[in-house]
Amino acid sequence: MLLFVLSALTILHFAVPRGTSHTAALGLLWTALVFTALLGLTRAFVPEREQHTMDALVMAPCDRSAIWLAKSLATLTFLAAAEVVALPLYALFFHHVGGATVLAVALADLGICAVGTFLGAMAVVTRARDLLLPLLFLPLAIPIVVGAVGASVAHAPGKYLAFLALYDALFAVVCWGSFEYVVSE
Amino acid sequence: VSAAPATIHAVGRLSRIPLSALAAASLVLVTTALIFVFYVAPNDDPVHGLGFGQRIFYFHVSIALTAYACFGCGAWQALRHLWKRDPRADLQSYVCVHQGTIFGAMVLLTGSIWAKYSWGHWWVWSEDELVLFLILYLFYCAYFMLRFSVDPGPQRANLSAVYALFGVVLIPVSFAAIRLAKEFLHPRVFTLSGPRFGGWILVTYCVAQVAMLVLAYTLYRIEIAGKRLDLRLRDLKEVLA
């Protein structure tokens, strides 16, 4: 993921002609971040699939939604680690990064990991597997991108940050409530 | 708690209406709606100066509401599958979502025609409903990809049901997102305040709305009858084999 986001930012440097506005570059930063997250999410349930440990996890005497929570937190850690490098790099390559953008990144990460991990668990049991996750995830990620880009470029980002927080809370509740049906029959 | 059995009972009563009666009713209603839209509804709205082309709104809006109704019904059946373990709910949920997607495609088509008529472009990002239906269309197309890449069985039913439930959460969230996005994408907002409701406009709209709902229900019944026949045939084949 680190290497991916570094390559993506380098590509974006060449994709953005001189004189492109700060706003357009911020939009591209979000494109890079969403696709980096997608890369991490497709890998989230691969160990369970390859070593067939999902059955053992499902049989563990605890709430099954705990599997979702733990996986989300693990993905969040990796994503945050990639972004700790990506944001300073973006500042180095393009423009400075404001406080609102950092906050938006944190809030968007929560939503991306909550929804993405959930859909990853769905996609991993299908025949199409890694191909299916982007198709399932990207329509649900559109509101995140709207909130995040809005928070980065608007003069008053409060509304967009509140929207992101609302999205996170809403989908976290839905994922927590319905994860059991994804892993059990 | 008391509302749930009543609704199921009502659905049960609806499903006793014979298919031929439904088909005849939808034919009559759609024809009536067409007559009302083209001959009865007033042509020009003096305030906004919308011409003949505004008549597509009677269909555009009623089709959009029918699509929402289909998606909502699909999610309701999905909930019944997960909660009550109703064995028929999975297929019903799938057929509802399928009808919703078909009506959703018609919303995109009619909205596109309206955009061309009104603004000269086939696609306008500032039209909320078009953008919302584009997102929903992407989302529900992924539903079919998900459903058809899992083998039939309880797991497929569960995954489809959970995804259909995500859909009804996504509709208001996306709507809010589009409203928010307008402020930084399109500072200039087209305010399309439609013709004032009342009189023949309201009557025509109601007729068109009822016609579309009955048409959607008829299509739903036809599709579900076909799907059930298909399943029974498969069962028979297995018994014979």
Short mmCIF file of C-alpha atoms in Angstrom, two decimals:
data_model
loop_
_atom_site.label_atom_id
_atom_site.label_comp_id
_atom_site.label_asym_id
_atom_site.label_seq_id
_atom_site.Cartn_x
_atom_site.Cartn_y
_atom_site.Cartn_z
CA MET A 1 0.00 0.00 0.00
CA LEU A 2 2.88 2.35 0.81
CA LEU A 3 4.53 1.68 -2.50
CA PHE A 4 1.19 1.98 -4.29
CA VAL A 5 0.35 5.37 -2.83
CA LEU A 6 3.90 6.60 -3.58
CA SER A 7 3.60 5.44 -7.20
CA ALA A 8 0.12 6.89 -7.49
CA LEU A 9 1.26 10.30 -6.24
CA THR A 10 4.18 10.24 -8.66
CA ILE A 11 1.81 9.38 -11.52
CA LEU A 12 -0.48 12.19 -10.41
CA HIS A 13 2.42 14.63 -10.46
CA PHE A 14 2.83 13.91 -14.15
CA ALA A 15 -0.92 13.77 -14.75
CA VAL A 16 -1.42 17.28 -13.36
CA PRO A 17 -0.14 19.94 -15.76
CA ARG A 18 1.60 23.02 -14.46
CA GLY A 19 -0.79 25.69 -13.34
CA THR A 20 -3.53 23.27 -12.26
CA SER A 21 -5.33 24.61 -9.25
CA HIS A 22 -4.83 23.51 -5.69
CA THR A 23 -8.44 22.30 -5.71
CA ALA A 24 -7.92 19.91 -8.62
CA ALA A 25 -4.78 18.49 -6.95
CA LEU A 26 -6.76 17.87 -3.75
CA GLY A 27 -9.36 15.97 -5.75
CA LEU A 28 -6.61 13.79 -7.17
CA LEU A 29 -5.23 13.17 -3.67
CA TRP A 30 -8.62 11.71 -2.77
CA THR A 31 -8.63 9.51 -5.87
CA ALA A 32 -5.24 8.15 -4.84
CA LEU A 33 -6.39 7.56 -1.25
CA VAL A 34 -9.60 5.74 -2.23
CA PHE A 35 -7.76 3.40 -4.57
CA THR A 36 -5.00 2.78 -2.03
CA ALA A 37 -7.67 1.83 0.49
CA LEU A 38 -9.26 -0.46 -2.08
CA LEU A 39 -5.94 -2.22 -2.53
CA GLY A 40 -5.74 -2.84 1.21
CA LEU A 41 -9.36 -3.95 1.42
CA THR A 42 -9.00 -6.60 -1.29
CA ARG A 43 -6.22 -8.13 0.80
CA ALA A 44 -8.15 -8.02 4.08
CA PHE A 45 -9.74 -11.46 3.98
CA VAL A 46 -7.16 -13.26 1.81
CA PRO A 47 -5.36 -15.01 4.74
CA GLU A 48 -8.70 -16.38 6.00
CA ARG A 49 -9.51 -17.69 2.55
CA GLU A 50 -6.13 -19.25 1.86
CA GLN A 51 -5.72 -20.90 5.25
CA HIS A 52 -9.44 -21.64 5.77
CA THR A 53 -9.46 -20.03 9.19
CA MET A 54 -12.81 -18.28 8.73
CA ASP A 55 -14.72 -21.33 10.01
CA ALA A 56 -12.69 -21.30 13.21
CA LEU A 57 -13.35 -17.58 13.67
CA VAL A 58 -17.07 -18.07 13.11
CA MET A 59 -17.16 -20.86 15.69
CA ALA A 60 -15.42 -18.76 18.33
CA PRO A 61 -17.73 -18.16 21.32
CA CYS A 62 -18.18 -14.43 20.82
CA ASP A 63 -20.30 -12.01 18.84
CA ARG A 64 -19.52 -12.50 15.15
CA SER A 65 -19.56 -8.80 14.54
CA ALA A 66 -16.32 -8.74 16.56
CA ILE A 67 -14.64 -10.31 13.51
CA TRP A 68 -15.78 -7.35 11.44
CA LEU A 69 -14.63 -4.86 14.07
CA ALA A 70 -11.20 -6.46 14.40
CA LYS A 71 -10.70 -6.68 10.66
CA SER A 72 -11.78 -3.08 10.21
CA LEU A 73 -9.34 -1.92 12.86
CA ALA A 74 -6.52 -3.91 11.25
CA THR A 75 -7.26 -2.43 7.82
CA LEU A 76 -7.55 1.02 9.40
CA THR A 77 -4.09 0.61 10.92
CA PHE A 78 -2.54 -0.24 7.55
CA LEU A 79 -4.40 2.56 5.80
CA ALA A 80 -3.39 5.08 8.46
CA ALA A 81 0.23 3.94 8.18
CA ALA A 82 0.12 4.48 4.41
CA GLU A 83 -1.44 7.92 4.86
CA VAL A 84 1.06 9.04 7.47
CA VAL A 85 3.56 8.78 4.62
CA ALA A 86 1.20 9.87 1.81
CA LEU A 87 0.04 13.19 3.26
CA PRO A 88 3.54 14.64 3.89
CA LEU A 89 4.52 13.39 0.43
CA TYR A 90 1.53 15.17 -1.07
CA ALA A 91 2.54 18.32 0.77
CA LEU A 92 6.07 17.89 -0.59
CA PHE A 93 5.03 17.20 -4.19
CA PHE A 94 2.03 19.52 -4.52
CA HIS A 95 0.64 21.91 -1.94
CA HIS A 96 0.38 22.16 1.82
CA VAL A 97 -2.31 20.08 3.55
CA GLY A 98 -4.73 21.89 5.84
CA GLY A 99 -6.05 20.73 9.19
CA ALA A 100 -9.52 20.15 7.74
CA THR A 101 -8.07 17.76 5.16
CA VAL A 102 -6.29 15.76 7.88
CA LEU A 103 -9.51 15.54 9.88
CA ALA A 104 -11.42 14.55 6.73
CA VAL A 105 -8.85 11.83 6.04
CA ALA A 106 -9.33 10.44 9.55
CA LEU A 107 -13.14 10.44 9.27
CA ALA A 108 -13.15 9.07 5.73
CA ASP A 109 -10.81 6.27 6.81
CA LEU A 110 -13.30 5.12 9.41
CA GLY A 111 -16.08 4.93 6.83
CA ILE A 112 -13.90 3.33 4.16
CA CYS A 113 -12.66 0.63 6.54
CA ALA A 114 -16.06 -0.08 8.10
CA VAL A 115 -17.93 -0.44 4.80
CA GLY A 116 -14.99 -1.83 2.82
CA THR A 117 -14.18 -4.60 5.29
CA PHE A 118 -17.82 -5.59 5.41
CA LEU A 119 -18.07 -5.79 1.63
CA GLY A 120 -14.69 -7.55 1.53
CA ALA A 121 -16.14 -10.33 3.67
CA MET A 122 -19.02 -10.59 1.18
CA ALA A 123 -16.81 -10.54 -1.90
CA VAL A 124 -14.43 -13.18 -0.58
CA VAL A 125 -17.08 -15.92 -0.65
CA THR A 126 -18.08 -15.20 -4.26
CA ARG A 127 -16.55 -16.69 -7.38
CA ALA A 128 -15.41 -13.32 -8.72
CA ARG A 129 -13.61 -12.43 -5.42
CA ASP A 130 -11.14 -9.57 -5.92
CA LEU A 131 -12.91 -8.37 -9.04
CA LEU A 132 -16.19 -7.88 -7.26
CA LEU A 133 -15.07 -5.73 -4.33
CA PRO A 134 -14.43 -2.51 -6.31
CA LEU A 135 -17.85 -2.87 -7.97
CA LEU A 136 -19.55 -3.30 -4.61
CA PHE A 137 -17.49 -0.68 -2.82
CA LEU A 138 -17.21 2.27 -5.19
CA PRO A 139 -20.95 3.22 -5.34
CA LEU A 140 -20.99 3.21 -1.54
CA ALA A 141 -17.79 5.27 -1.46
CA ILE A 142 -19.26 8.13 -3.52
CA PRO A 143 -20.75 9.88 -0.45
CA ILE A 144 -17.39 9.54 1.34
CA VAL A 145 -15.59 11.18 -1.57
CA VAL A 146 -18.18 13.98 -1.66
CA GLY A 147 -17.80 14.67 2.06
CA ALA A 148 -14.02 14.38 2.02
CA VAL A 149 -13.39 16.54 -1.04
CA GLY A 150 -15.93 19.06 0.24
CA ALA A 151 -14.15 19.26 3.59
CA SER A 152 -10.79 19.70 1.84
CA VAL A 153 -11.82 22.48 -0.53
CA ALA A 154 -14.62 24.36 1.24
CA HIS A 155 -14.04 27.46 3.31
CA ALA A 156 -16.33 26.18 6.04
CA PRO A 157 -15.65 22.44 6.26
CA GLY A 158 -17.78 21.80 9.34
CA LYS A 159 -20.83 20.66 7.40
CA TYR A 160 -18.86 18.17 5.33
CA LEU A 161 -17.04 16.78 8.36
CA ALA A 162 -20.38 16.33 10.11
CA PHE A 163 -21.70 14.51 7.04
CA LEU A 164 -18.67 12.17 7.09
CA ALA A 165 -19.17 11.48 10.79
CA LEU A 166 -22.86 10.76 10.17
CA TYR A 167 -21.96 8.38 7.33
CA ASP A 168 -19.45 6.58 9.57
CA ALA A 169 -21.91 6.20 12.42
CA LEU A 170 -24.79 5.07 10.19
CA PHE A 171 -22.86 2.46 8.27
CA ALA A 172 -20.97 1.23 11.34
CA VAL A 173 -24.32 0.44 12.96
CA VAL A 174 -25.65 -1.30 9.82
CA CYS A 175 -22.43 -3.32 9.42
CA TRP A 176 -22.33 -4.29 13.08
CA GLY A 177 -25.94 -5.41 12.98
CA SER A 178 -25.79 -7.43 9.78
CA PHE A 179 -22.28 -8.94 9.73
CA GLU A 180 -23.54 -12.13 11.34
CA TYR A 181 -25.60 -12.91 8.23
CA VAL A 182 -22.57 -12.51 5.97
CA VAL A 183 -20.43 -15.15 7.66
CA SER A 184 -23.06 -17.65 8.79
CA GLU A 185 -25.63 -19.59 6.83
CA VAL B 1 -45.41 -5.24 16.10
CA SER B 2 -49.08 -5.01 15.24
CA ALA B 3 -48.39 -3.36 11.88
CA ALA B 4 -46.24 -6.19 10.51
CA PRO B 5 -48.87 -8.98 10.31
CA ALA B 6 -51.36 -6.51 8.81
CA THR B 7 -48.93 -5.65 6.01
CA ILE B 8 -48.17 -9.28 5.29
CA HIS B 9 -51.87 -9.96 5.24
CA ALA B 10 -52.40 -7.09 2.80
CA VAL B 11 -49.63 -8.41 0.54
CA GLY B 12 -51.24 -11.83 0.71
CA ARG B 13 -54.57 -10.35 -0.36
CA LEU B 14 -52.89 -8.51 -3.23
CA SER B 15 -51.29 -11.68 -4.50
CA ARG B 16 -54.74 -13.32 -4.85
CA ILE B 17 -55.68 -10.88 -7.64
CA PRO B 18 -55.46 -12.90 -10.88
CA LEU B 19 -52.64 -11.94 -13.21
CA SER B 20 -54.94 -11.39 -16.19
CA ALA B 21 -56.99 -8.84 -14.23
CA LEU B 22 -53.79 -7.04 -13.27
CA ALA B 23 -52.56 -7.00 -16.84
CA ALA B 24 -55.89 -5.60 -18.06
CA ALA B 25 -55.88 -3.00 -15.28
CA SER B 26 -52.39 -1.82 -16.12
CA LEU B 27 -53.24 -1.61 -19.82
CA VAL B 28 -56.31 0.51 -19.08
CA LEU B 29 -54.47 2.69 -16.55
CA VAL B 30 -51.42 3.33 -18.73
CA THR B 31 -53.68 4.21 -21.68
CA THR B 32 -55.72 6.54 -19.48
CA ALA B 33 -52.53 8.12 -18.18
CA LEU B 34 -51.29 8.68 -21.74
CA ILE B 35 -54.61 10.28 -22.71
CA PHE B 36 -54.55 12.51 -19.63
CA VAL B 37 -50.94 13.52 -20.15
CA PHE B 38 -51.33 14.38 -23.82
CA TYR B 39 -54.88 15.74 -24.01
CA VAL B 40 -56.09 16.81 -20.60
CA ALA B 41 -53.13 18.32 -18.75
CA PRO B 42 -52.70 22.03 -19.45
CA ASN B 43 -49.90 22.73 -21.88
CA ASP B 44 -48.22 25.91 -20.86
CA ASP B 45 -47.49 26.97 -17.35
CA PRO B 46 -47.80 30.77 -17.41
CA VAL B 47 -45.31 31.32 -14.57
CA HIS B 48 -42.40 29.18 -15.72
CA GLY B 49 -43.14 29.02 -19.41
CA LEU B 50 -42.51 25.30 -19.67
CA GLY B 51 -43.74 24.04 -22.99
CA PHE B 52 -45.09 20.80 -24.30
CA GLY B 53 -41.99 18.92 -23.14
CA GLN B 54 -42.86 19.33 -19.48
CA ARG B 55 -45.40 16.54 -19.95
CA ILE B 56 -42.59 14.01 -19.64
CA PHE B 57 -42.48 15.00 -15.97
CA TYR B 58 -45.71 13.13 -15.30
CA PHE B 59 -43.93 9.95 -16.28
CA HIS B 60 -40.43 10.85 -15.06
CA VAL B 61 -41.57 11.56 -11.51
CA SER B 62 -44.03 8.70 -11.28
CA ILE B 63 -41.47 6.23 -12.62
CA ALA B 64 -38.89 7.50 -10.12
CA LEU B 65 -41.29 7.05 -7.21
CA THR B 66 -42.18 3.57 -8.48
CA ALA B 67 -38.47 2.69 -8.60
CA TYR B 68 -38.06 3.85 -4.99
CA ALA B 69 -41.09 1.77 -4.06
CA CYS B 70 -39.53 -1.28 -5.73
CA PHE B 71 -36.19 -0.79 -3.94
CA GLY B 72 -37.99 -0.20 -0.65
CA CYS B 73 -40.10 -3.32 -1.17
CA GLY B 74 -36.95 -5.29 -2.03
CA ALA B 75 -35.33 -4.17 1.22
CA TRP B 76 -38.49 -4.99 3.18
CA GLN B 77 -38.52 -8.53 1.74
CA ALA B 78 -34.78 -8.79 2.49
CA LEU B 79 -35.50 -7.86 6.10
CA ARG B 80 -38.23 -10.49 6.22
CA HIS B 81 -35.76 -13.05 4.91
CA LEU B 82 -33.17 -12.23 7.57
CA TRP B 83 -35.59 -11.73 10.42
CA LYS B 84 -38.51 -14.09 9.88
CA ARG B 85 -36.68 -16.61 7.68
CA ASP B 86 -39.57 -16.54 5.23
CA PRO B 87 -38.53 -19.00 2.48
CA ARG B 88 -40.22 -16.99 -0.30
CA ALA B 89 -38.75 -13.64 0.71
CA ASP B 90 -35.39 -14.09 -1.03
CA LEU B 91 -36.89 -14.54 -4.48
CA GLN B 92 -39.41 -11.75 -3.88
CA SER B 93 -36.64 -9.40 -2.79
CA TYR B 94 -34.62 -10.20 -5.89
CA VAL B 95 -37.56 -9.63 -8.24
CA CYS B 96 -38.38 -6.31 -6.53
CA VAL B 97 -34.80 -5.11 -6.96
CA HIS B 98 -34.85 -6.26 -10.57
CA GLN B 99 -38.02 -4.28 -11.30
CA GLY B 100 -36.53 -1.31 -9.46
CA THR B 101 -33.45 -1.43 -11.67
CA ILE B 102 -35.58 -1.54 -14.81
CA PHE B 103 -37.62 1.45 -13.65
CA GLY B 104 -34.38 3.13 -12.57
CA ALA B 105 -33.05 2.79 -16.12
CA MET B 106 -36.27 4.41 -17.35
CA VAL B 107 -35.75 7.28 -14.91
CA LEU B 108 -32.28 7.85 -16.37
CA LEU B 109 -33.73 7.73 -19.89
CA THR B 110 -36.66 10.10 -19.26
CA GLY B 111 -34.48 12.41 -17.17
CA SER B 112 -31.93 12.51 -19.97
CA ILE B 113 -34.61 13.44 -22.49
CA TRP B 114 -35.85 16.18 -20.19
CA ALA B 115 -32.29 17.48 -19.72
CA LYS B 116 -31.82 17.62 -23.50
CA TYR B 117 -35.15 19.41 -23.94
CA SER B 118 -34.62 21.84 -21.12
CA TRP B 119 -30.87 22.57 -21.10
CA GLY B 120 -29.70 21.24 -24.43
CA HIS B 121 -27.50 18.50 -22.96
CA TRP B 122 -28.26 14.83 -22.56
CA TRP B 123 -26.63 14.80 -19.16
CA VAL B 124 -26.81 17.48 -16.47
CA TRP B 125 -24.87 16.95 -13.26
CA SER B 126 -26.93 19.55 -11.48
CA GLU B 127 -30.14 17.51 -11.72
CA ASP B 128 -30.25 15.76 -8.34
CA GLU B 129 -32.49 12.92 -9.31
CA LEU B 130 -30.47 11.93 -12.36
CA VAL B 131 -27.24 11.76 -10.38
CA LEU B 132 -28.90 9.90 -7.52
CA PHE B 133 -30.29 7.34 -9.93
CA LEU B 134 -26.87 6.96 -11.55
CA ILE B 135 -25.38 6.06 -8.16
CA LEU B 136 -28.28 3.74 -7.36
CA TYR B 137 -27.99 2.17 -10.79
CA LEU B 138 -24.29 1.44 -10.21
CA PHE B 139 -25.10 0.10 -6.76
CA TYR B 140 -27.92 -2.20 -7.85
CA CYS B 141 -26.03 -3.46 -10.90
CA ALA B 142 -23.36 -4.61 -8.44
CA TYR B 143 -26.20 -6.39 -6.59
CA PHE B 144 -26.77 -8.61 -9.61
CA MET B 145 -23.05 -9.27 -9.99
CA LEU B 146 -22.89 -10.27 -6.34
CA ARG B 147 -25.95 -12.48 -6.57
CA PHE B 148 -24.83 -14.30 -9.67
CA SER B 149 -21.32 -15.01 -8.48
CA VAL B 150 -22.51 -17.02 -5.48
CA ASP B 151 -24.02 -20.48 -5.82
CA PRO B 152 -27.76 -20.67 -5.03
CA GLY B 153 -28.38 -21.45 -1.40
CA PRO B 154 -28.78 -19.85 2.00
CA GLN B 155 -25.52 -17.95 1.75
CA ARG B 156 -26.54 -16.28 -1.50
CA ALA B 157 -29.89 -15.35 0.00
CA ASN B 158 -28.19 -13.81 3.04
CA LEU B 159 -25.64 -11.82 1.05
CA SER B 160 -28.29 -10.50 -1.35
CA ALA B 161 -30.55 -9.54 1.53
CA VAL B 162 -27.81 -7.68 3.40
CA TYR B 163 -26.79 -5.84 0.24
CA ALA B 164 -30.41 -4.89 -0.55
CA LEU B 165 -30.68 -3.44 2.96
CA PHE B 166 -27.54 -1.37 2.34
CA GLY B 167 -29.40 0.10 -0.63
CA VAL B 168 -32.13 1.75 1.41
CA VAL B 169 -29.48 3.23 3.70
CA LEU B 170 -27.57 4.49 0.67
CA ILE B 171 -30.57 6.30 -0.91
CA PRO B 172 -30.92 9.10 1.69
CA VAL B 173 -27.15 9.26 2.30
CA SER B 174 -26.46 9.71 -1.42
CA PHE B 175 -29.21 12.26 -1.71
CA ALA B 176 -27.63 14.31 1.07
CA ALA B 177 -24.20 13.85 -0.54
CA ILE B 178 -25.43 15.13 -3.91
CA ARG B 179 -26.98 18.15 -2.26
CA LEU B 180 -23.67 18.83 -0.48
CA ALA B 181 -21.60 18.22 -3.62
CA LYS B 182 -23.60 20.81 -5.53
CA GLU B 183 -22.19 23.54 -3.37
CA PHE B 184 -18.63 22.97 -4.48
CA LEU B 185 -19.25 21.54 -7.94
CA HIS B 186 -22.03 23.79 -9.20
CA PRO B 187 -22.39 27.10 -7.46
CA ARG B 188 -25.07 27.98 -10.00
CA VAL B 189 -28.17 26.01 -9.14
CA PHE B 190 -30.93 25.45 -11.62
CA THR B 191 -34.08 25.73 -9.66
CA LEU B 192 -36.65 23.79 -11.51
CA SER B 193 -39.76 24.55 -9.56
CA GLY B 194 -42.26 22.46 -11.38
CA PRO B 195 -45.71 23.57 -12.36
CA ARG B 196 -47.92 24.43 -9.46
CA PHE B 197 -49.87 21.44 -8.33
CA GLY B 198 -53.61 21.47 -8.40
CA GLY B 199 -56.50 20.90 -10.75
CA TRP B 200 -55.88 18.76 -13.80
CA ILE B 201 -52.12 18.69 -13.21
CA LEU B 202 -52.61 16.89 -9.91
CA VAL B 203 -55.22 14.52 -11.35
CA THR B 204 -53.00 13.65 -14.31
CA TYR B 205 -50.02 13.09 -12.05
CA CYS B 206 -52.04 10.81 -9.75
CA VAL B 207 -53.35 8.77 -12.67
CA ALA B 208 -49.82 8.39 -14.06
CA GLN B 209 -48.49 7.41 -10.63
CA VAL B 210 -51.16 4.76 -10.07
CA ALA B 211 -50.65 3.46 -13.62
CA MET B 212 -46.90 3.06 -13.04
CA LEU B 213 -47.36 1.36 -9.68
CA VAL B 214 -49.90 -1.11 -11.08
CA LEU B 215 -47.67 -1.71 -14.10
CA ALA B 216 -44.67 -2.40 -11.82
CA TYR B 217 -46.73 -4.78 -9.69
CA THR B 218 -47.97 -6.61 -12.78
CA LEU B 219 -44.43 -6.99 -14.10
CA TYR B 220 -43.36 -8.17 -10.65
CA ARG B 221 -46.07 -10.82 -10.61
CA ILE B 222 -45.22 -12.00 -14.13
CA GLU B 223 -41.53 -12.28 -13.32
CA ILE B 224 -42.07 -14.03 -10.02
CA ALA B 225 -44.50 -16.51 -11.61
CA GLY B 226 -41.86 -17.32 -14.23
CA LYS B 227 -39.11 -17.69 -11.66
CA ARG B 228 -41.24 -19.99 -9.47
CA LEU B 229 -42.13 -22.13 -12.46
CA ASP B 230 -38.44 -22.36 -13.27
CA LEU B 231 -37.63 -23.48 -9.73
CA ARG B 232 -40.40 -26.10 -9.73
CA LEU B 233 -39.22 -27.43 -13.07
CA ARG B 234 -35.72 -27.75 -11.67
CA ASP B 235 -37.00 -29.59 -8.62
CA LEU B 236 -38.99 -31.97 -10.83
CA LYS B 237 -35.94 -32.64 -12.96
CA GLU B 238 -33.95 -33.49 -9.84
CA VAL B 239 -36.67 -35.87 -8.65
CA LEU B 240 -36.76 -37.58 -12.04
CA ALA B 241 -32.99 -37.82 -12.39
#
